[in-house]
Amino acid sequence: MHNKFNKLSLAVALASTALIASQVSASGFQVREQSAKTLSNALSNAAAGAEDASFMAYNPAAIGNIDGNQVVGGVAYIDAKFDLQEAEANSLGGVVDYDRGGSRQGGESAVVPSFAAKTQLNERFDLGLTINAPYGLSTKYEKEWIGRYHAIETELATIDFQPTLNYRASDRLNLAVGLRAQYADATLSNAIDFGSAAARMGNPLATPGQNDVIGEVTGDDWGYGYTLGALFQVDNRTRLGIGYRSEIDLTLDGELDVRGTDPVSEGAIDAGLVSGTGGKAELTTPANLNLGIHHQLTDRLALMANAEWTEWSSFDELVVVFDDGRDPSRTEENWNDTWAFSVGANYALSPQWLLRAGLGLDESPVPSAEYRTPRVPDADRQWATLGATWMPSPELGITAGYMHVFADDGDIDQRATPTNENASKGNLSGTYEVAADVFALSVDYRF
C-alpha cells in the first residue's frame, strides 16, 4: 500500500503540472494582453494594426510599419473569478463525501508586464526585441474546499524573449522572422486523501476524507521556437497582416514536496510513509496563427478585424516519466483546435485623442465536461473592450484599455474509476461560472 500510495500521489501532482502549462498555452487562459492598444480593440488589430513595436508579439512584421526607433512599456492587470455552483464530490464508488464546506471560488489576480523596442537599421532592415508573458495563470482555492483533491493552488509564469528582424521588401510589403526563447515556471498543489489510504492500512486514528496530505509540485524549463510575419499595404487605406508562432517543446523537471494537515498525516510523513520524489513531463505548446485586416474608412474612423487559430489538437496525451523507473503515467486530453474572432474601431476625436473599442468571440479547446478541470475551468467566452490613446506630442503615446470577459457556464464532470487518473482524487461535478476583467496601460516613445 505504501508504494501504491506514493505512486498515485506523484502521478497526480506531476500530471497536473504538465496539464496546466499546456492549458494555459491555449485560448483557455492564453495571455494575449501584450499591448494596451490591442486589448482596447479586443485584439481585432493584432495582425494588421502595426501601431507600435509591441505589435510584434502578434506579427513580427509590424515593426516595418514604424520608421525610426521606438520603445514601448506596458502592464496588464487581470482579475479572474471562478465559482463552482451545485458542487458534489466523493470518493471512488461514492463511499466518502468530500464536502467540508468553505468557498468554491478560485479566482486570483495577476500582473502581466511587457516591453518592446525597435530600431531601423537602414532603408531595408529593422531590428526589434519584445519581452512578454504569453502564458500564465493564478488560481487558488481554500485547502479544505470540496475539490481539493483535484486542485488547490496553481501558479504559472512564462517569459518570452523574441528578437526580430524585419525586411522591407518594397514600399508595400514587410517580411519578418523572430526567435522565441521561452522560460516557464510552475507551482501547483492539491490535497491527497491519506485518511482513506491509512484507514485501509488499519490505522484506527485515520478518517477517510479528513487526514489530508498537501502535495506541491514545482517545475521549470526553457524552450525555443520561432515566429514569422508579413504586413502588406494594399493601398493608402487598407492593410493586411499575418503572424505565425511555432509550437515550443518543454520538459518540465519537477519536484514533489508533501506536508500534513493534522497529527495523523504529519506523523505519516515523519515516518516516511509518504514522501516526495521527482519526475519529468514533456509537452508541446501549440502553434498559432493571426490573420487581420485594417481599413481607414475615413480620416477619423478606422475599422479592423482579426481571426486567430490555435493548434490545440496537438495536445492529445500527457505522459509523465518518473525518476525511480516506475511505469509512466498517461492521461488522455483530446483537446480541439480553436478559433477566436474579433472586430474593432478607432475614432480620432482630435489630433491628441484616439478612442478605441472592440468585440470578440473565443472558443474553448475543452471538448466536454469530462475534460474540464478546476485548475482551468475554461469555456467559450466573449469580450467587450474600451480604451483611449493620448498623444501629447507626435513622439509620445499613452494608452489605457479595459476588457470584460463574459464566459459561458461550464459543466465539470470528473469521474473516478479504479483504473483512471481520478482513482485517488474521487468524483467532482458542478457548473462553473467564470468572468474576468482586464486593465492595461502602456507608454510608447519614438525617437
CSV table of C-alpha atoms in Angstrom, one decimal:
chain,number,residue,atom,x,y,z
A,1,MET,CA,0.0,0.0,0.0
A,2,HIS,CA,2.9,2.4,0.8
A,3,ASN,CA,4.3,2.1,-2.7
A,4,LYS,CA,1.0,2.3,-4.4
A,5,PHE,CA,0.0,5.4,-2.5
A,6,ASN,CA,3.3,7.1,-3.3
A,7,LYS,CA,2.9,6.3,-7.0
A,8,LEU,CA,-0.6,7.7,-7.2
A,9,SER,CA,0.4,10.9,-5.3
A,10,LEU,CA,3.3,11.7,-7.6
A,11,ALA,CA,1.3,10.8,-10.8
A,12,VAL,CA,-1.5,13.1,-9.8
A,13,ALA,CA,0.8,16.0,-9.0
A,14,LEU,CA,3.2,15.9,-11.9
A,15,ALA,CA,0.5,15.2,-14.4
A,16,SER,CA,-1.2,18.3,-13.3
A,17,THR,CA,2.0,20.3,-13.8
A,18,ALA,CA,2.2,19.4,-17.5
A,19,LEU,CA,-1.5,19.8,-18.0
A,20,ILE,CA,-1.7,23.4,-16.6
A,21,ALA,CA,1.3,24.5,-18.6
A,22,SER,CA,-0.4,23.3,-21.8
A,23,GLN,CA,-3.8,24.5,-21.0
A,24,VAL,CA,-2.6,28.0,-20.4
A,25,SER,CA,-0.8,28.0,-23.8
A,26,ALA,CA,-4.3,27.9,-25.5
A,27,SER,CA,-7.4,30.2,-25.6
A,28,GLY,CA,-8.2,28.9,-22.2
A,29,PHE,CA,-6.1,31.4,-20.3
A,30,GLN,CA,-3.6,32.2,-23.0
A,31,VAL,CA,-2.3,35.7,-22.1
A,32,ARG,CA,-3.0,37.8,-25.1
A,33,GLU,CA,-2.7,41.2,-23.4
A,34,GLN,CA,0.8,42.1,-24.7
A,35,SER,CA,-0.3,45.6,-25.7
A,36,ALA,CA,-2.8,48.1,-24.3
A,37,LYS,CA,-3.7,49.1,-27.8
A,38,THR,CA,-4.6,45.6,-28.9
A,39,LEU,CA,-6.6,45.0,-25.7
A,40,SER,CA,-8.6,48.2,-26.3
A,41,ASN,CA,-9.6,46.9,-29.7
A,42,ALA,CA,-10.4,43.3,-28.5
A,43,LEU,CA,-7.3,42.1,-30.4
A,44,SER,CA,-9.0,43.0,-33.7
A,45,ASN,CA,-5.8,44.9,-34.7
A,46,ALA,CA,-3.4,42.2,-33.6
A,47,ALA,CA,-2.1,41.1,-37.1
A,48,ALA,CA,-2.6,44.2,-39.2
A,49,GLY,CA,-2.7,47.1,-36.7
A,50,ALA,CA,1.1,47.6,-36.5
A,51,GLU,CA,0.7,50.8,-34.5
A,52,ASP,CA,3.8,50.4,-32.3
A,53,ALA,CA,6.7,48.0,-31.5
A,54,SER,CA,4.6,45.9,-29.1
A,55,PHE,CA,2.5,44.6,-32.0
A,56,MET,CA,5.5,42.3,-33.0
A,57,ALA,CA,4.3,39.9,-30.2
A,58,TYR,CA,1.4,39.1,-32.7
A,59,ASN,CA,3.0,39.9,-36.0
A,60,PRO,CA,6.8,40.4,-36.1
A,61,ALA,CA,6.5,42.4,-39.4
A,62,ALA,CA,4.6,45.1,-37.5
A,63,ILE,CA,7.9,47.0,-36.8
A,64,GLY,CA,8.3,47.6,-40.6
A,65,ASN,CA,5.3,50.0,-40.3
A,66,ILE,CA,7.2,52.2,-37.8
A,67,ASP,CA,10.0,54.4,-39.0
A,68,GLY,CA,13.0,55.3,-36.8
A,69,ASN,CA,13.4,54.0,-33.3
A,70,GLN,CA,10.8,53.3,-30.6
A,71,VAL,CA,10.4,51.8,-27.1
A,72,VAL,CA,7.2,50.6,-25.5
A,73,GLY,CA,6.5,49.6,-21.9
A,74,GLY,CA,3.2,48.2,-20.7
A,75,VAL,CA,1.4,46.4,-17.9
A,76,ALA,CA,-1.9,44.5,-17.7
A,77,TYR,CA,-3.8,43.6,-14.5
A,78,ILE,CA,-6.0,40.5,-14.8
A,79,ASP,CA,-8.7,39.8,-12.3
A,80,ALA,CA,-10.4,36.4,-12.9
A,81,LYS,CA,-13.3,34.9,-11.0
A,82,PHE,CA,-14.3,31.2,-10.8
A,83,ASP,CA,-17.2,29.9,-8.8
A,84,LEU,CA,-18.2,26.3,-8.8
A,85,GLN,CA,-22.0,26.0,-8.4
A,86,GLU,CA,-24.0,22.9,-7.3
A,87,ALA,CA,-20.8,21.1,-6.5
A,88,GLU,CA,-20.6,17.5,-5.5
A,89,ALA,CA,-17.5,15.5,-4.6
A,90,ASN,CA,-17.0,12.0,-3.2
A,91,SER,CA,-14.5,9.1,-3.3
A,92,LEU,CA,-14.3,6.3,-5.7
A,93,GLY,CA,-17.6,4.5,-5.6
A,94,GLY,CA,-19.2,7.4,-3.7
A,95,VAL,CA,-18.3,6.0,-0.3
A,96,VAL,CA,-16.9,9.1,1.3
A,97,ASP,CA,-18.4,12.6,0.9
A,98,TYR,CA,-15.6,15.1,0.4
A,99,ASP,CA,-17.7,18.3,1.1
A,100,ARG,CA,-16.1,20.0,4.2
A,101,GLY,CA,-17.7,23.4,3.5
A,102,GLY,CA,-15.8,26.5,2.5
A,103,SER,CA,-15.7,28.7,-0.6
A,104,ARG,CA,-16.0,27.3,-4.1
A,105,GLN,CA,-14.3,30.4,-5.5
A,106,GLY,CA,-10.8,30.1,-7.0
A,107,GLY,CA,-10.1,33.3,-8.9
A,108,GLU,CA,-6.9,35.2,-8.4
A,109,SER,CA,-5.4,38.4,-9.8
A,110,ALA,CA,-2.2,38.7,-11.8
A,111,VAL,CA,0.0,41.5,-13.2
A,112,VAL,CA,1.5,40.9,-16.7
A,113,PRO,CA,4.3,43.3,-17.8
A,114,SER,CA,5.6,43.7,-21.3
A,115,PHE,CA,8.4,45.5,-23.1
A,116,ALA,CA,9.3,46.1,-26.8
A,117,ALA,CA,11.8,48.1,-28.7
A,118,LYS,CA,12.8,48.5,-32.3
A,119,THR,CA,15.4,50.3,-34.4
A,120,GLN,CA,15.6,51.0,-38.1
A,121,LEU,CA,19.0,49.7,-39.2
A,122,ASN,CA,18.7,51.2,-42.8
A,123,GLU,CA,16.2,51.6,-45.6
A,124,ARG,CA,15.6,47.8,-45.8
A,125,PHE,CA,16.0,46.3,-42.3
A,126,ASP,CA,14.5,46.8,-38.8
A,127,LEU,CA,15.7,45.1,-35.7
A,128,GLY,CA,13.3,44.5,-32.7
A,129,LEU,CA,13.0,42.9,-29.3
A,130,THR,CA,9.9,42.1,-27.3
A,131,ILE,CA,9.8,40.6,-23.8
A,132,ASN,CA,6.4,39.4,-22.7
A,133,ALA,CA,4.4,36.7,-20.8
A,134,PRO,CA,2.4,34.8,-23.4
A,135,TYR,CA,1.0,32.2,-21.0
A,136,GLY,CA,0.1,32.5,-17.3
A,137,LEU,CA,-2.4,31.5,-14.6
A,138,SER,CA,-3.1,32.1,-11.0
A,139,THR,CA,-5.9,30.2,-9.2
A,140,LYS,CA,-6.2,29.4,-5.6
A,141,TYR,CA,-8.9,27.6,-3.6
A,142,GLU,CA,-9.2,27.1,0.2
A,143,LYS,CA,-7.3,24.0,1.3
A,144,GLU,CA,-10.5,22.3,2.6
A,145,TRP,CA,-12.7,23.1,-0.4
A,146,ILE,CA,-14.8,20.4,-2.0
A,147,GLY,CA,-12.5,19.9,-5.0
A,148,ARG,CA,-9.2,19.9,-3.0
A,149,TYR,CA,-8.1,16.5,-4.4
A,150,HIS,CA,-8.2,17.9,-7.9
A,151,ALA,CA,-6.6,21.3,-7.3
A,152,ILE,CA,-5.8,23.9,-4.6
A,153,GLU,CA,-3.2,26.3,-5.9
A,154,THR,CA,-1.9,26.9,-9.4
A,155,GLU,CA,0.7,29.4,-10.4
A,156,LEU,CA,2.3,29.5,-13.8
A,157,ALA,CA,4.6,32.2,-15.2
A,158,THR,CA,6.3,32.4,-18.6
A,159,ILE,CA,8.7,34.9,-20.1
A,160,ASP,CA,9.3,35.1,-23.9
A,161,PHE,CA,12.3,36.8,-25.3
A,162,GLN,CA,11.8,37.5,-29.0
A,163,PRO,CA,14.5,39.1,-31.1
A,164,THR,CA,13.1,40.1,-34.5
A,165,LEU,CA,14.5,41.0,-37.9
A,166,ASN,CA,12.2,42.7,-40.5
A,167,TYR,CA,12.9,43.1,-44.2
A,168,ARG,CA,11.2,46.0,-46.1
A,169,ALA,CA,10.8,44.1,-49.4
A,170,SER,CA,9.0,47.0,-51.0
A,171,ASP,CA,7.2,50.2,-50.1
A,172,ARG,CA,4.1,48.0,-49.5
A,173,LEU,CA,5.4,44.7,-48.2
A,174,ASN,CA,7.3,43.8,-44.9
A,175,LEU,CA,8.5,40.3,-44.1
A,176,ALA,CA,9.9,39.3,-40.7
A,177,VAL,CA,11.3,36.4,-38.7
A,178,GLY,CA,11.9,36.1,-35.0
A,179,LEU,CA,13.4,33.7,-32.5
A,180,ARG,CA,11.4,32.8,-29.3
A,181,ALA,CA,13.2,31.8,-26.2
A,182,GLN,CA,10.6,30.8,-23.6
A,183,TYR,CA,11.1,30.2,-19.8
A,184,ALA,CA,8.3,28.5,-17.9
A,185,ASP,CA,8.0,28.1,-14.1
A,186,ALA,CA,5.1,26.4,-12.4
A,187,THR,CA,4.0,25.7,-8.8
A,188,LEU,CA,0.9,23.6,-8.2
A,189,SER,CA,-0.7,21.9,-5.2
A,190,ASN,CA,-3.6,19.6,-4.4
A,191,ALA,CA,-4.7,17.5,-1.4
A,192,ILE,CA,-4.2,13.8,-1.2
A,193,ASP,CA,-6.7,11.6,0.7
A,194,PHE,CA,-4.3,10.0,3.0
A,195,GLY,CA,-7.1,9.3,5.5
A,196,SER,CA,-8.7,6.7,3.2
A,197,ALA,CA,-5.3,5.0,2.5
A,198,ALA,CA,-4.4,5.0,6.2
A,199,ALA,CA,-7.8,3.6,7.2
A,200,ARG,CA,-7.4,0.7,4.6
A,201,MET,CA,-3.9,0.0,6.2
A,202,GLY,CA,-5.7,-0.4,9.6
A,203,ASN,CA,-4.8,2.9,11.3
A,204,PRO,CA,-7.6,3.4,13.9
A,205,LEU,CA,-6.9,7.1,14.1
A,206,ALA,CA,-7.4,7.7,10.4
A,207,THR,CA,-10.7,9.1,8.9
A,208,PRO,CA,-11.3,9.0,5.2
A,209,GLY,CA,-11.5,12.5,3.7
A,210,GLN,CA,-10.1,14.1,6.9
A,211,ASN,CA,-6.4,13.4,7.2
A,212,ASP,CA,-5.2,15.1,4.0
A,213,VAL,CA,-1.6,15.4,2.8
A,214,ILE,CA,-0.9,18.5,0.6
A,215,GLY,CA,1.4,17.8,-2.3
A,216,GLU,CA,3.1,20.7,-4.0
A,217,VAL,CA,5.0,20.5,-7.3
A,218,THR,CA,7.5,22.9,-8.7
A,219,GLY,CA,9.0,22.6,-12.2
A,220,ASP,CA,10.6,24.8,-14.9
A,221,ASP,CA,12.3,24.6,-18.3
A,222,TRP,CA,13.5,26.6,-21.3
A,223,GLY,CA,12.0,26.0,-24.8
A,224,TYR,CA,12.7,27.5,-28.2
A,225,GLY,CA,10.7,28.3,-31.3
A,226,TYR,CA,10.2,30.9,-34.0
A,227,THR,CA,7.8,33.5,-35.4
A,228,LEU,CA,7.1,34.6,-38.9
A,229,GLY,CA,5.1,37.5,-40.2
A,230,ALA,CA,4.1,39.6,-43.2
A,231,LEU,CA,2.4,43.0,-43.5
A,232,PHE,CA,1.0,44.2,-46.9
A,233,GLN,CA,-0.2,47.7,-47.6
A,234,VAL,CA,-2.9,47.1,-50.2
A,235,ASP,CA,-3.4,50.9,-50.8
A,236,ASN,CA,-3.3,54.1,-48.7
A,237,ARG,CA,-6.2,53.0,-46.6
A,238,THR,CA,-6.1,49.2,-46.3
A,239,ARG,CA,-3.5,46.9,-44.7
A,240,LEU,CA,-3.4,43.1,-44.4
A,241,GLY,CA,-1.3,41.2,-41.8
A,242,ILE,CA,-0.4,37.6,-41.0
A,243,GLY,CA,1.6,36.4,-38.0
A,244,TYR,CA,2.6,32.8,-37.1
A,245,ARG,CA,4.1,31.5,-33.9
A,246,SER,CA,5.6,28.0,-33.9
A,247,GLU,CA,5.0,25.3,-31.2
A,248,ILE,CA,7.5,25.1,-28.4
A,249,ASP,CA,8.7,21.9,-26.8
A,250,LEU,CA,9.1,21.9,-23.0
A,251,THR,CA,10.3,19.3,-20.5
A,252,LEU,CA,9.1,20.3,-17.0
A,253,ASP,CA,11.6,18.9,-14.5
A,254,GLY,CA,9.6,18.7,-11.3
A,255,GLU,CA,10.0,18.1,-7.6
A,256,LEU,CA,7.1,17.0,-5.3
A,257,ASP,CA,7.1,18.2,-1.7
A,258,VAL,CA,4.5,17.0,0.8
A,259,ARG,CA,3.1,18.3,4.1
A,260,GLY,CA,0.5,17.2,6.6
A,261,THR,CA,-2.6,18.9,7.7
A,262,ASP,CA,-3.2,17.2,11.1
A,263,PRO,CA,-1.3,14.9,13.5
A,264,VAL,CA,-2.2,11.7,11.6
A,265,SER,CA,-0.9,12.9,8.2
A,266,GLU,CA,2.1,14.7,9.7
A,267,GLY,CA,3.0,11.5,11.6
A,268,ALA,CA,2.9,9.5,8.4
A,269,ILE,CA,5.3,12.0,6.7
A,270,ASP,CA,7.7,11.9,9.7
A,271,ALA,CA,7.6,8.1,9.5
A,272,GLY,CA,8.4,8.0,5.8
A,273,LEU,CA,5.0,6.5,4.7
A,274,VAL,CA,4.5,9.5,2.4
A,275,SER,CA,7.4,11.1,0.6
A,276,GLY,CA,8.3,13.3,-2.3
A,277,THR,CA,10.3,12.5,-5.3
A,278,GLY,CA,10.9,13.8,-8.9
A,279,GLY,CA,9.8,13.3,-12.4
A,280,LYS,CA,9.5,14.9,-15.9
A,281,ALA,CA,6.6,15.7,-18.1
A,282,GLU,CA,7.1,16.5,-21.8
A,283,LEU,CA,4.6,18.8,-23.5
A,284,THR,CA,4.3,20.9,-26.6
A,285,THR,CA,2.7,24.3,-26.5
A,286,PRO,CA,0.7,24.8,-29.7
A,287,ALA,CA,1.3,26.7,-32.9
A,288,ASN,CA,-0.9,29.7,-33.6
A,289,LEU,CA,-1.8,32.0,-36.5
A,290,ASN,CA,-3.2,35.5,-36.6
A,291,LEU,CA,-4.9,36.9,-39.8
A,292,GLY,CA,-6.1,40.5,-39.9
A,293,ILE,CA,-7.2,43.5,-41.9
A,294,HIS,CA,-7.1,47.2,-41.0
A,295,HIS,CA,-9.1,49.7,-43.1
A,296,GLN,CA,-9.0,53.5,-42.6
A,297,LEU,CA,-12.6,54.2,-43.6
A,298,THR,CA,-12.4,58.0,-43.2
A,299,ASP,CA,-9.8,60.4,-41.9
A,300,ARG,CA,-11.2,59.9,-38.4
A,301,LEU,CA,-12.6,56.3,-38.4
A,302,ALA,CA,-10.6,53.1,-38.8
A,303,LEU,CA,-12.2,49.6,-38.8
A,304,MET,CA,-10.4,46.3,-38.2
A,305,ALA,CA,-10.9,42.6,-37.9
A,306,ASN,CA,-8.8,39.6,-36.8
A,307,ALA,CA,-9.0,35.8,-36.7
A,308,GLU,CA,-6.7,33.7,-34.5
A,309,TRP,CA,-6.3,29.9,-34.9
A,310,THR,CA,-4.5,27.7,-32.2
A,311,GLU,CA,-3.5,24.2,-32.9
A,312,TRP,CA,-4.7,22.5,-29.8
A,313,SER,CA,-5.3,19.1,-31.4
A,314,SER,CA,-1.5,18.6,-30.8
A,315,PHE,CA,-2.3,18.2,-27.1
A,316,ASP,CA,-3.9,14.8,-27.1
A,317,GLU,CA,-2.0,12.9,-24.5
A,318,LEU,CA,0.0,13.7,-21.4
A,319,VAL,CA,2.9,11.4,-20.3
A,320,VAL,CA,4.8,11.6,-17.0
A,321,VAL,CA,8.1,9.8,-16.6
A,322,PHE,CA,9.3,9.1,-13.0
A,323,ASP,CA,12.9,9.3,-11.7
A,324,ASP,CA,12.7,6.0,-9.9
A,325,GLY,CA,11.9,4.0,-13.1
A,326,ARG,CA,8.3,3.1,-12.3
A,327,ASP,CA,5.8,2.8,-15.2
A,328,PRO,CA,5.0,6.2,-16.9
A,329,SER,CA,1.6,7.9,-16.1
A,330,ARG,CA,-0.6,8.6,-19.2
A,331,THR,CA,-3.6,10.9,-19.3
A,332,GLU,CA,-5.8,11.4,-22.4
A,333,GLU,CA,-6.6,15.1,-23.1
A,334,ASN,CA,-8.4,15.1,-26.5
A,335,TRP,CA,-8.4,18.9,-27.0
A,336,ASN,CA,-9.7,20.7,-30.1
A,337,ASP,CA,-8.2,23.3,-32.3
A,338,THR,CA,-9.7,26.8,-31.6
A,339,TRP,CA,-10.6,30.0,-33.4
A,340,ALA,CA,-11.0,33.5,-31.9
A,341,PHE,CA,-12.7,36.3,-33.9
A,342,SER,CA,-12.8,40.0,-33.2
A,343,VAL,CA,-13.8,43.3,-34.7
A,344,GLY,CA,-12.9,46.8,-33.6
A,345,ALA,CA,-12.9,50.5,-34.4
A,346,ASN,CA,-10.7,53.6,-33.7
A,347,TYR,CA,-12.1,57.1,-33.8
A,348,ALA,CA,-9.8,60.2,-33.8
A,349,LEU,CA,-11.6,62.6,-31.6
A,350,SER,CA,-8.7,65.2,-32.0
A,351,PRO,CA,-5.1,65.1,-33.1
A,352,GLN,CA,-4.2,64.2,-29.4
A,353,TRP,CA,-7.0,61.7,-28.6
A,354,LEU,CA,-7.9,58.4,-30.3
A,355,LEU,CA,-10.8,56.4,-28.9
A,356,ARG,CA,-10.9,52.6,-29.2
A,357,ALA,CA,-13.5,49.8,-28.9
A,358,GLY,CA,-13.9,46.2,-29.9
A,359,LEU,CA,-15.9,42.9,-29.5
A,360,GLY,CA,-14.6,39.3,-29.7
A,361,LEU,CA,-15.6,35.7,-29.6
A,362,ASP,CA,-13.2,33.0,-28.3
A,363,GLU,CA,-13.7,29.2,-28.5
A,364,SER,CA,-12.5,26.9,-25.7
A,365,PRO,CA,-10.3,23.9,-26.5
A,366,VAL,CA,-12.0,21.8,-23.8
A,367,PRO,CA,-14.3,19.4,-25.7
A,368,SER,CA,-16.7,18.4,-22.9
A,369,ALA,CA,-17.3,18.4,-19.1
A,370,GLU,CA,-15.2,15.2,-18.8
A,371,TYR,CA,-12.1,17.1,-19.7
A,372,ARG,CA,-12.8,20.4,-17.8
A,373,THR,CA,-10.7,20.7,-14.6
A,374,PRO,CA,-10.9,23.1,-11.6
A,375,ARG,CA,-7.3,24.3,-12.4
A,376,VAL,CA,-8.6,25.9,-15.6
A,377,PRO,CA,-12.4,25.8,-15.8
A,378,ASP,CA,-12.4,27.1,-19.4
A,379,ALA,CA,-15.4,27.7,-21.6
A,380,ASP,CA,-16.4,29.7,-24.7
A,381,ARG,CA,-16.3,33.4,-24.0
A,382,GLN,CA,-17.0,36.8,-25.4
A,383,TRP,CA,-15.1,40.1,-25.0
A,384,ALA,CA,-16.1,43.7,-24.9
A,385,THR,CA,-13.4,46.4,-24.7
A,386,LEU,CA,-12.9,50.2,-24.5
A,387,GLY,CA,-9.8,52.3,-24.4
A,388,ALA,CA,-8.1,55.6,-25.5
A,389,THR,CA,-4.7,56.8,-26.6
A,390,TRP,CA,-3.5,60.3,-25.6
A,391,MET,CA,-0.7,61.7,-27.7
A,392,PRO,CA,0.7,64.9,-26.0
A,393,SER,CA,3.3,65.0,-28.8
A,394,PRO,CA,3.9,63.2,-32.1
A,395,GLU,CA,6.6,61.1,-30.4
A,396,LEU,CA,4.8,60.1,-27.2
A,397,GLY,CA,1.7,58.0,-26.7
A,398,ILE,CA,-0.1,56.9,-23.6
A,399,THR,CA,-2.8,54.2,-23.9
A,400,ALA,CA,-5.3,52.8,-21.3
A,401,GLY,CA,-7.7,50.0,-22.0
A,402,TYR,CA,-10.3,47.8,-20.3
A,403,MET,CA,-11.7,44.4,-21.3
A,404,HIS,CA,-14.5,42.5,-19.7
A,405,VAL,CA,-14.7,38.7,-20.4
A,406,PHE,CA,-18.2,37.1,-20.5
A,407,ALA,CA,-17.7,33.3,-20.2
A,408,ASP,CA,-20.3,30.7,-20.8
A,409,ASP,CA,-21.1,28.4,-17.9
A,410,GLY,CA,-19.0,25.3,-18.0
A,411,ASP,CA,-20.1,21.9,-16.6
A,412,ILE,CA,-17.4,19.8,-14.9
A,413,ASP,CA,-17.8,16.0,-14.6
A,414,GLN,CA,-14.6,14.4,-13.3
A,415,ARG,CA,-15.4,10.8,-12.7
A,416,ALA,CA,-13.3,8.3,-10.8
A,417,THR,CA,-12.8,4.7,-11.9
A,418,PRO,CA,-10.4,2.1,-10.5
A,419,THR,CA,-8.1,2.5,-13.5
A,420,ASN,CA,-8.2,6.2,-14.4
A,421,GLU,CA,-6.3,9.2,-13.2
A,422,ASN,CA,-9.1,10.2,-10.8
A,423,ALA,CA,-9.0,6.9,-8.8
A,424,SER,CA,-7.2,8.7,-5.9
A,425,LYS,CA,-8.9,12.1,-6.5
A,426,GLY,CA,-12.5,11.0,-6.5
A,427,ASN,CA,-15.5,12.3,-8.3
A,428,LEU,CA,-16.1,16.1,-8.8
A,429,SER,CA,-19.1,17.7,-10.6
A,430,GLY,CA,-20.8,21.0,-10.8
A,431,THR,CA,-21.1,24.1,-13.0
A,432,TYR,CA,-18.5,26.8,-13.2
A,433,GLU,CA,-19.4,30.5,-13.5
A,434,VAL,CA,-16.4,32.4,-14.9
A,435,ALA,CA,-15.8,36.1,-15.6
A,436,ALA,CA,-12.7,38.3,-15.8
A,437,ASP,CA,-11.8,42.0,-16.0
A,438,VAL,CA,-8.5,43.2,-17.5
A,439,PHE,CA,-7.0,46.6,-17.3
A,440,ALA,CA,-4.0,47.6,-19.4
A,441,LEU,CA,-1.7,50.7,-19.6
A,442,SER,CA,1.2,51.3,-22.0
A,443,VAL,CA,3.6,54.1,-22.9
A,444,ASP,CA,5.3,54.3,-26.3
A,445,TYR,CA,8.0,56.8,-27.3
A,446,ARG,CA,9.5,57.3,-30.8
A,447,PHE,CA,12.9,58.9,-31.3
